[in-house]
Every structure is written in structure tokens, then in C-alpha cells.
């Protein structure tokens, strides 16, 4: 695995600049991501960056993945956001020793199948929203997953449900059934990424579809260090706003914010992540101010980027990131 795969990053940058960005306003309004755009990502082999070579993937290093996520998010956040969900199931299928490796590993690595995730509810305080109940060696899931992006675009959802102090991770077919219903959310930004709330009613999950069982504590520790990757979304949107603005002090701030995020320890990550979120909002707001009144017309990239910057304040937000966002946004 190369630390930085420049060819792959260059491929993502070209795709973002030449195809995704010119179509981003259209995609924003389309109500779903046109399948041609997801096909372009597949043809560019970008669905494979999260998977090992032996499954047909490209085994990109974390740094390469971050740069690719940033480039694609700066092209069209909606398309990139649907695609980025693929990371979770791709890694789960590659790492499990159970039957899900065979079932999904290669299909996800090649982009023949697309995946999403339903796990952020684990961060919610209070009683778990999605519970797993043992049924012999199998499981029954009941409750809700409040945000699942890509519904209608994806084939499988890596889903996390709580059982006592454990988390049960399972690959669930992304389709409705008598025991699994979806309600699409109507969103002020990235609406075309089709985010749905899923409701499970004693949904049968065979043991074979379980990729891992771990304690909540071990996941929570791991999740803290995983926050770097989703910082690439606001970096990408900020970078695009900054580019459209032209020469400005934001250029240096972007480089500093990225370096801060890259070098942060898990304790430092929430602040580093919030600095990027705040920079994203400020740079998109500056672009709106620079463009002037027409920035509010639906044909303008500025209003889209500003709405996306607001969305990125809450996407992947944890309690610690939220505190830091509020601190930065309320101080002069
Ligand atoms: C459009 C959209 C798409 C998304 N897509 C996905 C997806 O595909 N898959 C996925 O898994 N997630 C997804 N998410 C979830 C996302 O990653 C974040 O988890 C979510 O936005 C965070 O929301 P929240 O800030 O309301 O916090 P939540 O975790 O939902 O918590 C609700 C509230 O509880 C309070 N709270 C949280 N933690 C604590 C605590 N420790 N102590 C006290 N109070 C606390 C806070 O006030 C918080 O705002 C999506 C979110 C959005 C908005």
C-alpha cells in the first residue's frame, strides 16, 4: 500500500472538476443521484479504494482515501456522500471471517454492489434506538436507524444494533419488507443523496449476516480515531468555495486546518474537525457575500455550497465536535 497514491488522487480530482462539479446544481435538485454519476465513480474504480487487492479493490491508504473524499466532496457533495457510505460495508466485508466476505467482499470492491451504513445512532445518549434480541444463534432487530443515506441507491446496509453492552454488526439487504420500513427525509441540503429513517420490527437477521460483535466500549474508542475521514467532506466543500472566491486568507487557513486534522491525536480530533467545519461555513458565507444577490438564485453554486456547509456542521457530529463548533461559532 502506497502512503499516497497520486495517480488515484489525480483521477478523483479530474472526475470532480470535469464531471461532478459541472453537474452539481442539477444533481442537487434532481431528487436522487443520477446513476450515470455513480457509474462514473465505479468506472474510475473509486468504489474499490476501501477494499483489499485480493478482493479486487485498490487498498488505498487512509491518506489517499482522505484526499479522494475531499476532491469528490468539492465536486459534488451529494454524489460523494452517497459513495462515501460504501467505506463501512466494504471494510466490514473484507475484515469478517464469516460468510459476508464471500457474499459482499468482491461485489463491493468492484462497485458491482453499493453499500450504506446505519450506525451513527450508537452515539445517541439514553436508551439505544435499535436493539438486537437473540433468536437462537440468530437475531431480531427492533427500533429505528434515524439516518441512512443512499436509500434507493444502495444494495446493502451495514447496520449496528445494541444487545446489552454489545454491538451486533450485520449486513442487511437494503430493501423494504414486512419487518423493515423506510421514511425518506426531506432535507435542506444533499436531499438527492436520499436519506431515510429505517424502522425495524423484529427484523430477522441470520447469524450468517453478522460481520462482527464487539463491546460498545471498544467501538466508542475506535470511533474517536475514525473522525479524521469525515473531516474530508467539509475540507472539500471549503476548498471549492475558496477556489471560487479567488485569492484570500482562506487559502492559508485551509492548508493549516488540513494539517491540523492530519496530525491530531484522538483527543485533539474533535477540535480539529470543528475548525474545518467552521472554516467551511465561513468560506461558503464569504462566497455568498462576494457573489451578491444572485448568490441566492438556485442556479448559483454559492447557495448550494452554503447549504452544504451548514449540513456538514451536523454530519458526523459527536457531542465533543458539537461543543467545539459552538465554541468557535459563538466566539468573535
Ligand atoms: C442528512 C444526514 C444524513 C446522515 N446519514 C447517515 C448515514 O447514512 N448513516 C449513519 O449512520 N448516520 C448518518 N447520519 C448521522 C450523522 O452522521 C450524525 O450522527 C448526526 O447528524 C448527528 O446528529 P445529532 O448532532 O443530532 O446527534 P445525535 O447523535 O443524533 O444525538 C441527538 C442529540 O443528543 C444529544 N447528545 C448526543 N450525545 C450526547 C451525550 N453524550 N450527552 C448528552 N447529550 C448528548 C445532542 O444534543 C444531540 O444533538 C446522517 C445525518 C444527516 C443529518
mmCIF file of C-alpha atoms and ligand atoms in Angstrom:
data_model
loop_
_atom_site.group_PDB
_atom_site.id
_atom_site.type_symbol
_atom_site.label_atom_id
_atom_site.label_comp_id
_atom_site.label_asym_id
_atom_site.label_seq_id
_atom_site.Cartn_x
_atom_site.Cartn_y
_atom_site.Cartn_z
ATOM 1 C CA UNK A 1 0.000 0.000 0.000
ATOM 2 C CA UNK A 2 1.462 3.344 -1.090
ATOM 3 C CA UNK A 3 1.237 6.088 1.567
ATOM 4 C CA UNK A 4 -0.039 8.487 -1.104
ATOM 5 C CA UNK A 5 -1.305 7.215 -4.435
ATOM 6 C CA UNK A 6 -1.038 10.399 -6.517
ATOM 7 C CA UNK A 7 -2.429 8.817 -9.700
ATOM 8 C CA UNK A 8 -5.577 7.761 -7.906
ATOM 9 C CA UNK A 9 -5.996 11.172 -6.286
ATOM 10 C CA UNK A 10 -5.476 12.847 -9.661
ATOM 11 C CA UNK A 11 -8.176 10.612 -11.127
ATOM 12 C CA UNK A 12 -10.607 11.756 -8.423
ATOM 13 C CA UNK A 13 -9.674 15.423 -8.902
ATOM 14 C CA UNK A 14 -10.299 15.214 -12.667
ATOM 15 C CA UNK A 15 -13.597 13.425 -12.161
ATOM 16 C CA UNK A 16 -14.675 16.060 -9.638
ATOM 17 C CA UNK A 17 -13.673 19.046 -11.779
ATOM 18 C CA UNK A 18 -14.709 17.771 -15.186
ATOM 19 C CA UNK A 19 -17.866 15.812 -14.403
ATOM 20 C CA UNK A 20 -19.220 16.196 -10.874
ATOM 21 C CA UNK A 21 -18.881 19.939 -10.312
ATOM 22 C CA UNK A 22 -20.470 20.977 -13.637
ATOM 23 C CA UNK A 23 -23.490 18.777 -12.790
ATOM 24 C CA UNK A 24 -23.640 19.540 -9.066
ATOM 25 C CA UNK A 25 -26.526 22.046 -9.213
ATOM 26 C CA UNK A 26 -28.560 19.708 -11.375
ATOM 27 C CA UNK A 27 -27.850 16.780 -9.031
ATOM 28 C CA UNK A 28 -28.747 18.934 -6.032
ATOM 29 C CA UNK A 29 -32.242 19.435 -7.468
ATOM 30 C CA UNK A 30 -32.722 16.014 -9.079
ATOM 31 C CA UNK A 31 -34.178 14.256 -6.033
ATOM 32 C CA UNK A 32 -31.707 11.393 -6.497
ATOM 33 C CA UNK A 33 -28.152 10.990 -7.715
ATOM 34 C CA UNK A 34 -28.233 10.206 -11.449
ATOM 35 C CA UNK A 35 -26.994 6.645 -11.850
ATOM 36 C CA UNK A 36 -24.503 7.798 -14.536
ATOM 37 C CA UNK A 37 -22.571 9.641 -11.817
ATOM 38 C CA UNK A 38 -22.281 6.622 -9.598
ATOM 39 C CA UNK A 39 -21.331 4.617 -12.702
ATOM 40 C CA UNK A 40 -18.528 7.108 -13.393
ATOM 41 C CA UNK A 41 -17.172 6.524 -9.903
ATOM 42 C CA UNK A 42 -17.358 2.813 -10.490
ATOM 43 C CA UNK A 43 -15.628 3.038 -13.877
ATOM 44 C CA UNK A 44 -12.876 5.080 -12.208
ATOM 45 C CA UNK A 45 -12.502 2.190 -9.723
ATOM 46 C CA UNK A 46 -13.141 4.551 -6.827
ATOM 47 C CA UNK A 47 -15.564 2.134 -5.164
ATOM 48 C CA UNK A 48 -12.520 -0.080 -4.672
ATOM 49 C CA UNK A 49 -10.396 2.264 -2.569
ATOM 50 C CA UNK A 50 -11.736 0.857 0.721
ATOM 51 C CA UNK A 51 -11.136 -2.813 -0.168
ATOM 52 C CA UNK A 52 -8.039 -5.018 -0.270
ATOM 53 C CA UNK A 53 -6.419 -6.075 -3.532
ATOM 54 C CA UNK A 54 -7.255 -9.763 -3.010
ATOM 55 C CA UNK A 55 -10.958 -8.889 -3.254
ATOM 56 C CA UNK A 56 -10.445 -6.758 -6.360
ATOM 57 C CA UNK A 57 -10.022 -3.453 -4.520
ATOM 58 C CA UNK A 58 -7.243 -0.872 -4.618
ATOM 59 C CA UNK A 59 -6.286 -0.926 -0.944
ATOM 60 C CA UNK A 60 -5.767 2.844 -0.797
ATOM 61 C CA UNK A 61 -4.002 4.188 2.305
ATOM 62 C CA UNK A 62 -6.013 6.356 4.721
ATOM 63 C CA UNK A 63 -4.223 9.492 3.429
ATOM 64 C CA UNK A 64 -5.130 8.622 -0.152
ATOM 65 C CA UNK A 65 -8.738 7.946 0.868
ATOM 66 C CA UNK A 66 -8.972 11.313 2.662
ATOM 67 C CA UNK A 67 -7.639 13.184 -0.368
ATOM 68 C CA UNK A 68 -10.099 11.384 -2.660
ATOM 69 C CA UNK A 69 -13.059 12.061 -0.372
ATOM 70 C CA UNK A 70 -12.023 15.738 -0.241
ATOM 71 C CA UNK A 71 -11.725 16.004 -4.031
ATOM 72 C CA UNK A 72 -15.091 14.343 -4.696
ATOM 73 C CA UNK A 73 -16.880 16.345 -1.973
ATOM 74 C CA UNK A 74 -15.603 19.521 -3.587
ATOM 75 C CA UNK A 75 -17.009 18.313 -6.913
ATOM 76 C CA UNK A 76 -20.485 17.318 -5.758
ATOM 77 C CA UNK A 77 -21.072 16.611 -2.092
ATOM 78 C CA UNK A 78 -24.348 14.822 -2.811
ATOM 79 C CA UNK A 79 -22.730 12.253 -5.109
ATOM 80 C CA UNK A 80 -19.678 11.944 -2.901
ATOM 81 C CA UNK A 81 -21.795 11.467 0.224
ATOM 82 C CA UNK A 82 -23.684 8.517 -1.288
ATOM 83 C CA UNK A 83 -20.404 6.988 -2.470
ATOM 84 C CA UNK A 84 -18.531 7.525 0.832
ATOM 85 C CA UNK A 85 -21.052 5.400 2.785
ATOM 86 C CA UNK A 86 -19.563 2.458 0.874
ATOM 87 C CA UNK A 87 -16.467 2.534 3.113
ATOM 88 C CA UNK A 88 -18.207 0.927 6.116
ATOM 89 C CA UNK A 89 -19.643 -2.199 4.453
ATOM 90 C CA UNK A 90 -16.538 -2.603 2.256
ATOM 91 C CA UNK A 91 -14.282 -2.739 5.308
ATOM 92 C CA UNK A 92 -16.706 -4.933 7.269
ATOM 93 C CA UNK A 93 -16.932 -7.448 4.410
ATOM 94 C CA UNK A 94 -13.155 -7.502 4.000
ATOM 95 C CA UNK A 95 -12.423 -7.906 7.703
ATOM 96 C CA UNK A 96 -15.009 -10.518 8.651
ATOM 97 C CA UNK A 97 -14.074 -14.187 8.642
ATOM 98 C CA UNK A 98 -17.729 -15.134 8.189
ATOM 99 C CA UNK A 99 -19.805 -15.716 5.024
ATOM 100 C CA UNK A 100 -20.328 -11.988 4.356
ATOM 101 C CA UNK A 101 -16.781 -11.750 2.981
ATOM 102 C CA UNK A 102 -17.681 -14.135 0.191
ATOM 103 C CA UNK A 103 -21.199 -12.693 -0.271
ATOM 104 C CA UNK A 104 -20.287 -8.978 -0.491
ATOM 105 C CA UNK A 105 -16.494 -8.505 -0.426
ATOM 106 C CA UNK A 106 -15.797 -8.623 -4.172
ATOM 107 C CA UNK A 107 -19.099 -7.068 -5.242
ATOM 108 C CA UNK A 108 -18.427 -4.042 -3.035
ATOM 109 C CA UNK A 109 -14.750 -3.785 -4.028
ATOM 110 C CA UNK A 110 -15.659 -3.571 -7.706
ATOM 111 C CA UNK A 111 -18.705 -1.348 -7.199
ATOM 112 C CA UNK A 112 -20.979 -4.012 -8.673
ATOM 113 C CA UNK A 113 -22.921 -3.590 -5.416
ATOM 114 C CA UNK A 114 -23.206 -0.372 -3.402
ATOM 115 C CA UNK A 115 -23.317 -0.146 0.352
ATOM 116 C CA UNK A 116 -24.526 2.207 3.074
ATOM 117 C CA UNK A 117 -24.315 2.406 6.862
ATOM 118 C CA UNK A 118 -26.672 2.696 9.807
ATOM 119 C CA UNK A 119 -24.608 3.205 12.936
ATOM 120 C CA UNK A 120 -24.491 6.887 13.970
ATOM 121 C CA UNK A 121 -27.428 6.290 16.333
ATOM 122 C CA UNK A 122 -24.909 4.475 18.576
ATOM 123 C CA UNK A 123 -23.701 7.944 19.636
ATOM 124 C CA UNK A 124 -27.109 8.984 20.946
ATOM 125 C CA UNK A 125 -27.450 9.294 24.697
ATOM 126 C CA UNK A 126 -30.142 7.378 26.586
ATOM 127 C CA UNK A 127 -31.771 4.091 25.597
ATOM 128 C CA UNK A 128 -30.445 2.601 22.326
ATOM 129 C CA UNK A 129 -32.688 3.338 19.350
ATOM 130 C CA UNK A 130 -32.028 -0.010 17.666
ATOM 131 C CA UNK A 131 -31.976 -3.222 19.699
ATOM 132 C CA UNK A 132 -30.907 -6.757 18.818
ATOM 133 C CA UNK A 133 -32.643 -9.657 20.558
ATOM 134 C CA UNK A 134 -31.149 -13.165 20.364
ATOM 135 C CA UNK A 135 -33.214 -15.728 18.478
ATOM 136 C CA UNK A 136 -31.229 -18.938 18.901
ATOM 137 C CA UNK A 137 -27.964 -18.207 17.033
ATOM 138 C CA UNK A 138 -29.729 -15.507 15.014
ATOM 139 C CA UNK A 139 -31.016 -12.016 15.871
ATOM 140 C CA UNK A 140 -34.214 -9.975 15.717
ATOM 141 C CA UNK A 141 -33.784 -6.215 15.287
ATOM 142 C CA UNK A 142 -36.340 -3.731 16.598
ATOM 143 C CA UNK A 143 -36.289 0.055 16.695
ATOM 144 C CA UNK A 144 -35.027 2.711 14.323
ATOM 145 C CA UNK A 145 -31.943 3.932 12.481
ATOM 146 C CA UNK A 146 -32.684 7.656 12.115
ATOM 147 C CA UNK A 147 -30.374 8.467 9.179
ATOM 148 C CA UNK A 148 -29.457 6.085 6.367
ATOM 149 C CA UNK A 149 -28.069 7.824 3.296
ATOM 150 C CA UNK A 150 -28.266 6.382 -0.195
ATOM 151 C CA UNK A 151 -31.545 4.526 0.345
ATOM 152 C CA UNK A 152 -32.699 3.524 -3.155
ATOM 153 C CA UNK A 153 -29.107 3.774 -4.435
ATOM 154 C CA UNK A 154 -27.622 1.012 -2.282
ATOM 155 C CA UNK A 155 -27.888 -2.776 -2.107
ATOM 156 C CA UNK A 156 -26.753 -3.470 1.437
ATOM 157 C CA UNK A 157 -26.601 -1.601 4.747
ATOM 158 C CA UNK A 158 -24.021 -2.295 7.427
ATOM 159 C CA UNK A 159 -26.270 -1.945 10.462
ATOM 160 C CA UNK A 160 -25.367 -1.647 14.139
ATOM 161 C CA UNK A 161 -27.794 -2.732 16.866
ATOM 162 C CA UNK A 162 -27.300 -2.932 20.606
ATOM 163 C CA UNK A 163 -27.607 -6.057 22.757
ATOM 164 C CA UNK A 164 -26.732 -5.360 26.398
ATOM 165 C CA UNK A 165 -23.198 -3.892 26.314
ATOM 166 C CA UNK A 166 -22.541 -5.340 22.841
ATOM 167 C CA UNK A 167 -22.936 -4.067 19.314
ATOM 168 C CA UNK A 168 -24.140 -6.530 16.678
ATOM 169 C CA UNK A 169 -22.937 -5.523 13.183
ATOM 170 C CA UNK A 170 -24.871 -7.093 10.297
ATOM 171 C CA UNK A 171 -25.103 -6.732 6.524
ATOM 172 C CA UNK A 172 -28.778 -6.179 5.811
ATOM 173 C CA UNK A 173 -30.344 -6.115 2.337
ATOM 174 C CA UNK A 174 -31.315 -2.535 1.533
ATOM 175 C CA UNK A 175 -34.915 -3.172 0.681
ATOM 176 C CA UNK A 176 -38.219 -2.841 2.451
ATOM 177 C CA UNK A 177 -40.024 -5.845 3.822
ATOM 178 C CA UNK A 178 -42.812 -6.540 6.280
ATOM 179 C CA UNK A 179 -40.330 -6.030 9.103
ATOM 180 C CA UNK A 180 -38.255 -3.177 7.621
ATOM 181 C CA UNK A 181 -39.799 0.106 6.513
ATOM 182 C CA UNK A 182 -38.253 3.385 5.367
ATOM 183 C CA UNK A 183 -39.351 7.001 5.547
ATOM 184 C CA UNK A 184 -37.470 9.388 3.300
ATOM 185 C CA UNK A 185 -36.378 12.651 4.944
ATOM 186 C CA UNK A 186 -36.871 15.925 3.114
ATOM 187 C CA UNK A 187 -33.616 17.830 3.535
ATOM 188 C CA UNK A 188 -32.397 21.405 3.054
ATOM 189 C CA UNK A 189 -29.083 20.148 1.631
ATOM 190 C CA UNK A 190 -27.856 16.944 -0.056
ATOM 191 C CA UNK A 191 -31.500 15.938 -0.425
ATOM 192 C CA UNK A 192 -30.710 13.959 -3.596
ATOM 193 C CA UNK A 193 -28.483 11.667 -1.512
ATOM 194 C CA UNK A 194 -31.845 10.209 -0.335
ATOM 195 C CA UNK A 195 -31.534 9.834 3.402
ATOM 196 C CA UNK A 196 -34.181 7.701 5.094
ATOM 197 C CA UNK A 197 -35.177 6.730 8.595
ATOM 198 C CA UNK A 198 -35.448 2.948 8.858
ATOM 199 C CA UNK A 199 -37.831 1.189 11.221
ATOM 200 C CA UNK A 200 -37.213 -2.432 12.171
ATOM 201 C CA UNK A 201 -39.942 -4.609 13.669
ATOM 202 C CA UNK A 202 -38.458 -7.886 14.873
ATOM 203 C CA UNK A 203 -36.463 -7.929 11.637
ATOM 204 C CA UNK A 204 -34.827 -11.331 11.210
ATOM 205 C CA UNK A 205 -31.053 -11.197 10.939
ATOM 206 C CA UNK A 206 -29.470 -14.604 10.312
ATOM 207 C CA UNK A 207 -26.211 -15.297 12.143
ATOM 208 C CA UNK A 208 -24.522 -15.640 8.719
ATOM 209 C CA UNK A 209 -25.059 -11.923 8.002
ATOM 210 C CA UNK A 210 -23.334 -10.797 11.193
ATOM 211 C CA UNK A 211 -19.875 -9.433 10.433
ATOM 212 C CA UNK A 212 -18.755 -8.695 13.986
ATOM 213 C CA UNK A 213 -19.837 -8.482 17.601
ATOM 214 C CA UNK A 214 -17.907 -6.131 19.855
ATOM 215 C CA UNK A 215 -18.383 -4.239 23.080
ATOM 216 C CA UNK A 216 -19.807 -0.746 22.919
ATOM 217 C CA UNK A 217 -16.745 0.469 24.789
ATOM 218 C CA UNK A 218 -14.274 -0.832 22.207
ATOM 219 C CA UNK A 219 -16.298 0.662 19.345
ATOM 220 C CA UNK A 220 -16.538 4.060 21.077
ATOM 221 C CA UNK A 221 -12.753 4.150 21.459
ATOM 222 C CA UNK A 222 -12.220 3.203 17.801
ATOM 223 C CA UNK A 223 -14.818 5.711 16.589
ATOM 224 C CA UNK A 224 -12.906 8.594 18.163
ATOM 225 C CA UNK A 225 -9.911 7.967 15.893
ATOM 226 C CA UNK A 226 -12.146 7.440 12.855
ATOM 227 C CA UNK A 227 -13.280 11.065 12.874
ATOM 228 C CA UNK A 228 -10.469 12.179 10.544
ATOM 229 C CA UNK A 229 -12.106 10.693 7.438
ATOM 230 C CA UNK A 230 -15.392 12.577 7.590
ATOM 231 C CA UNK A 231 -13.442 15.827 8.054
ATOM 232 C CA UNK A 232 -12.612 15.472 4.368
ATOM 233 C CA UNK A 233 -16.210 16.402 3.475
ATOM 234 C CA UNK A 234 -16.031 19.949 4.905
ATOM 235 C CA UNK A 235 -12.447 20.274 3.621
ATOM 236 C CA UNK A 236 -13.714 19.555 0.101
ATOM 237 C CA UNK A 237 -16.648 21.970 0.263
ATOM 238 C CA UNK A 238 -14.441 24.659 1.836
ATOM 239 C CA UNK A 239 -11.764 24.126 -0.832
ATOM 240 C CA UNK A 240 -14.348 24.643 -3.584
ATOM 241 C CA UNK A 241 -15.727 27.840 -2.011
ATOM 242 C CA UNK A 242 -12.191 29.132 -1.533
ATOM 243 C CA UNK A 243 -11.281 28.380 -5.135
ATOM 244 C CA UNK A 244 -14.359 30.221 -6.408
ATOM 245 C CA UNK A 245 -13.574 33.198 -4.145
ATOM 246 C CA UNK A 246 -10.109 33.703 -5.641
ATOM 247 C CA UNK A 247 -7.105 34.851 -3.678
ATOM 248 C CA UNK A 248 -7.973 35.243 0.029
ATOM 249 C CA UNK A 249 -6.611 34.491 3.514
ATOM 250 C CA UNK A 250 -8.791 31.376 3.447
ATOM 251 C CA UNK A 251 -6.213 29.627 1.241
ATOM 252 C CA UNK A 252 -3.683 29.538 4.069
ATOM 253 C CA UNK A 253 -6.353 28.714 6.652
ATOM 254 C CA UNK A 254 -7.401 25.692 4.602
ATOM 255 C CA UNK A 255 -3.848 24.330 4.483
ATOM 256 C CA UNK A 256 -3.444 24.864 8.242
ATOM 257 C CA UNK A 257 -6.809 23.264 9.044
ATOM 258 C CA UNK A 258 -5.983 20.209 6.915
ATOM 259 C CA UNK A 259 -2.552 19.838 8.551
ATOM 260 C CA UNK A 260 -4.121 20.184 11.988
ATOM 261 C CA UNK A 261 -6.647 17.450 11.153
ATOM 262 C CA UNK A 262 -3.949 15.153 9.707
ATOM 263 C CA UNK A 263 -1.707 15.407 12.759
ATOM 264 C CA UNK A 264 -4.383 15.451 15.502
ATOM 265 C CA UNK A 265 -4.415 12.777 18.212
ATOM 266 C CA UNK A 266 -7.801 11.238 19.016
ATOM 267 C CA UNK A 267 -8.152 13.756 21.871
ATOM 268 C CA UNK A 268 -7.381 16.652 19.515
ATOM 269 C CA UNK A 269 -9.600 15.453 16.664
ATOM 270 C CA UNK A 270 -12.928 16.980 17.812
ATOM 271 C CA UNK A 271 -11.402 20.486 17.852
ATOM 272 C CA UNK A 272 -9.521 19.936 14.581
ATOM 273 C CA UNK A 273 -12.729 18.646 12.994
ATOM 274 C CA UNK A 274 -14.722 21.636 14.292
ATOM 275 C CA UNK A 275 -12.115 24.093 12.956
ATOM 276 C CA UNK A 276 -12.702 22.635 9.497
ATOM 277 C CA UNK A 277 -16.499 22.786 9.932
ATOM 278 C CA UNK A 278 -16.333 26.432 10.935
ATOM 279 C CA UNK A 279 -13.936 27.302 8.092
ATOM 280 C CA UNK A 280 -16.314 25.597 5.676
ATOM 281 C CA UNK A 281 -19.238 27.749 6.857
ATOM 282 C CA UNK A 282 -17.195 30.981 6.816
ATOM 283 C CA UNK A 283 -15.749 30.420 3.366
ATOM 284 C CA UNK A 284 -19.135 29.492 1.860
ATOM 285 C CA UNK A 285 -20.709 32.560 3.528
ATOM 286 C CA UNK A 286 -17.914 34.756 2.129
ATOM 287 C CA UNK A 287 -18.606 33.365 -1.331
ATOM 288 C CA UNK A 288 -22.302 34.253 -0.966
ATOM 289 C CA UNK A 289 -21.336 37.800 0.069
ATOM 290 C CA UNK A 290 -18.917 38.132 -2.838
ATOM 291 C CA UNK A 291 -21.370 36.877 -5.452
ATOM 292 C CA UNK A 292 -24.074 39.209 -4.120
ATOM 293 C CA UNK A 293 -27.838 38.978 -4.541
ATOM 294 C CA UNK A 294 -27.704 36.467 -7.363
ATOM 295 C CA UNK A 295 -25.981 34.032 -4.953
ATOM 296 C CA UNK A 296 -29.483 33.246 -3.704
ATOM 297 C CA UNK A 297 -30.708 32.076 -7.087
ATOM 298 C CA UNK A 298 -30.999 28.361 -7.449
ATOM 299 C CA UNK A 299 -28.640 28.413 -10.452
ATOM 300 C CA UNK A 300 -25.754 29.597 -8.281
ATOM 301 C CA UNK A 301 -23.127 27.322 -6.800
ATOM 302 C CA UNK A 302 -22.724 29.687 -3.811
ATOM 303 C CA UNK A 303 -26.126 28.927 -2.271
ATOM 304 C CA UNK A 304 -25.569 25.193 -2.741
ATOM 305 C CA UNK A 305 -22.161 25.311 -1.068
ATOM 306 C CA UNK A 306 -23.562 27.419 1.798
ATOM 307 C CA UNK A 307 -26.366 24.915 2.427
ATOM 308 C CA UNK A 308 -23.891 22.048 2.276
ATOM 309 C CA UNK A 309 -21.581 23.813 4.740
ATOM 310 C CA UNK A 310 -24.456 24.021 7.225
ATOM 311 C CA UNK A 311 -25.247 20.351 6.727
ATOM 312 C CA UNK A 312 -21.601 19.461 7.379
ATOM 313 C CA UNK A 313 -21.796 21.058 10.815
ATOM 314 C CA UNK A 314 -24.062 18.198 11.891
ATOM 315 C CA UNK A 315 -22.957 15.328 9.643
ATOM 316 C CA UNK A 316 -20.699 13.028 11.630
ATOM 317 C CA UNK A 317 -21.085 15.343 14.605
ATOM 318 C CA UNK A 318 -20.314 13.994 18.060
ATOM 319 C CA UNK A 319 -21.006 15.697 21.361
ATOM 320 C CA UNK A 320 -17.339 16.855 21.504
ATOM 321 C CA UNK A 321 -17.365 18.204 17.946
ATOM 322 C CA UNK A 322 -20.646 19.983 18.684
ATOM 323 C CA UNK A 323 -19.161 21.699 21.757
ATOM 324 C CA UNK A 324 -16.182 22.854 19.707
ATOM 325 C CA UNK A 325 -18.373 24.015 16.810
ATOM 326 C CA UNK A 326 -20.475 26.084 19.192
ATOM 327 C CA UNK A 327 -17.411 27.500 20.900
ATOM 328 C CA UNK A 328 -15.908 28.566 17.564
ATOM 329 C CA UNK A 329 -19.156 29.852 16.108
ATOM 330 C CA UNK A 330 -20.085 31.919 19.165
ATOM 331 C CA UNK A 331 -16.660 33.468 19.770
ATOM 332 C CA UNK A 332 -15.603 36.593 17.840
HETATM 333 C C1 LIG B 1 -28.592 14.173 6.153
HETATM 334 C C2 LIG B 1 -27.934 13.233 7.097
HETATM 335 C C3 LIG B 1 -27.511 12.010 6.631
HETATM 336 C C4 LIG B 1 -26.915 11.096 7.509
HETATM 337 N N1 LIG B 1 -26.584 9.866 7.027
HETATM 338 C C5 LIG B 1 -26.152 8.920 7.881
HETATM 339 C C6 LIG B 1 -25.919 7.575 7.439
HETATM 340 O O1 LIG B 1 -26.052 7.243 6.265
HETATM 341 N N2 LIG B 1 -25.567 6.660 8.355
HETATM 342 C C7 LIG B 1 -25.399 6.975 9.671
HETATM 343 O O2 LIG B 1 -25.058 6.088 10.454
HETATM 344 N N3 LIG B 1 -25.582 8.236 10.106
HETATM 345 C C8 LIG B 1 -25.958 9.208 9.260
HETATM 346 N N4 LIG B 1 -26.173 10.493 9.721
HETATM 347 C C9 LIG B 1 -25.927 10.811 11.143
HETATM 348 C C10 LIG B 1 -24.749 11.739 11.330
HETATM 349 O O3 LIG B 1 -23.538 11.103 10.985
HETATM 350 C C11 LIG B 1 -24.645 12.238 12.775
HETATM 351 O O4 LIG B 1 -24.564 11.193 13.648
HETATM 352 C C12 LIG B 1 -25.833 13.047 13.156
HETATM 353 O O5 LIG B 1 -26.074 14.030 12.193
HETATM 354 C C13 LIG B 1 -25.570 13.690 14.475
HETATM 355 O O6 LIG B 1 -26.797 14.227 14.823
HETATM 356 P P1 LIG B 1 -27.013 14.941 16.181
HETATM 357 O O7 LIG B 1 -25.986 16.031 16.326
HETATM 358 O O8 LIG B 1 -28.431 15.334 16.215
HETATM 359 O O9 LIG B 1 -26.666 13.871 17.300
HETATM 360 P P2 LIG B 1 -27.366 12.526 17.757
HETATM 361 O O10 LIG B 1 -26.261 11.559 17.964
HETATM 362 O O11 LIG B 1 -28.454 12.114 16.858
HETATM 363 O O12 LIG B 1 -27.951 12.896 19.180
HETATM 364 C C14 LIG B 1 -29.085 13.699 19.349
HETATM 365 C C15 LIG B 1 -28.782 14.772 20.366
HETATM 366 O O13 LIG B 1 -28.499 14.162 21.620
HETATM 367 C C16 LIG B 1 -27.591 14.959 22.338
HETATM 368 N N5 LIG B 1 -26.405 14.184 22.738
HETATM 369 C C17 LIG B 1 -25.611 13.438 21.953
HETATM 370 N N6 LIG B 1 -24.641 12.843 22.677
HETATM 371 C C18 LIG B 1 -24.832 13.227 23.981
HETATM 372 C C19 LIG B 1 -24.180 12.921 25.196
HETATM 373 N N7 LIG B 1 -23.137 12.096 25.247
HETATM 374 N N8 LIG B 1 -24.654 13.503 26.317
HETATM 375 C C20 LIG B 1 -25.722 14.310 26.300
HETATM 376 N N9 LIG B 1 -26.400 14.615 25.171
HETATM 377 C C21 LIG B 1 -25.968 14.095 24.027
HETATM 378 C C22 LIG B 1 -27.199 16.093 21.472
HETATM 379 O O14 LIG B 1 -27.945 17.233 21.797
HETATM 380 C C23 LIG B 1 -27.542 15.606 20.109
HETATM 381 O O15 LIG B 1 -27.759 16.686 19.244
HETATM 382 C C24 LIG B 1 -26.720 11.431 8.863
HETATM 383 C C25 LIG B 1 -27.128 12.686 9.321
HETATM 384 C C26 LIG B 1 -27.724 13.586 8.469
HETATM 385 C C27 LIG B 1 -28.184 14.912 9.008
#
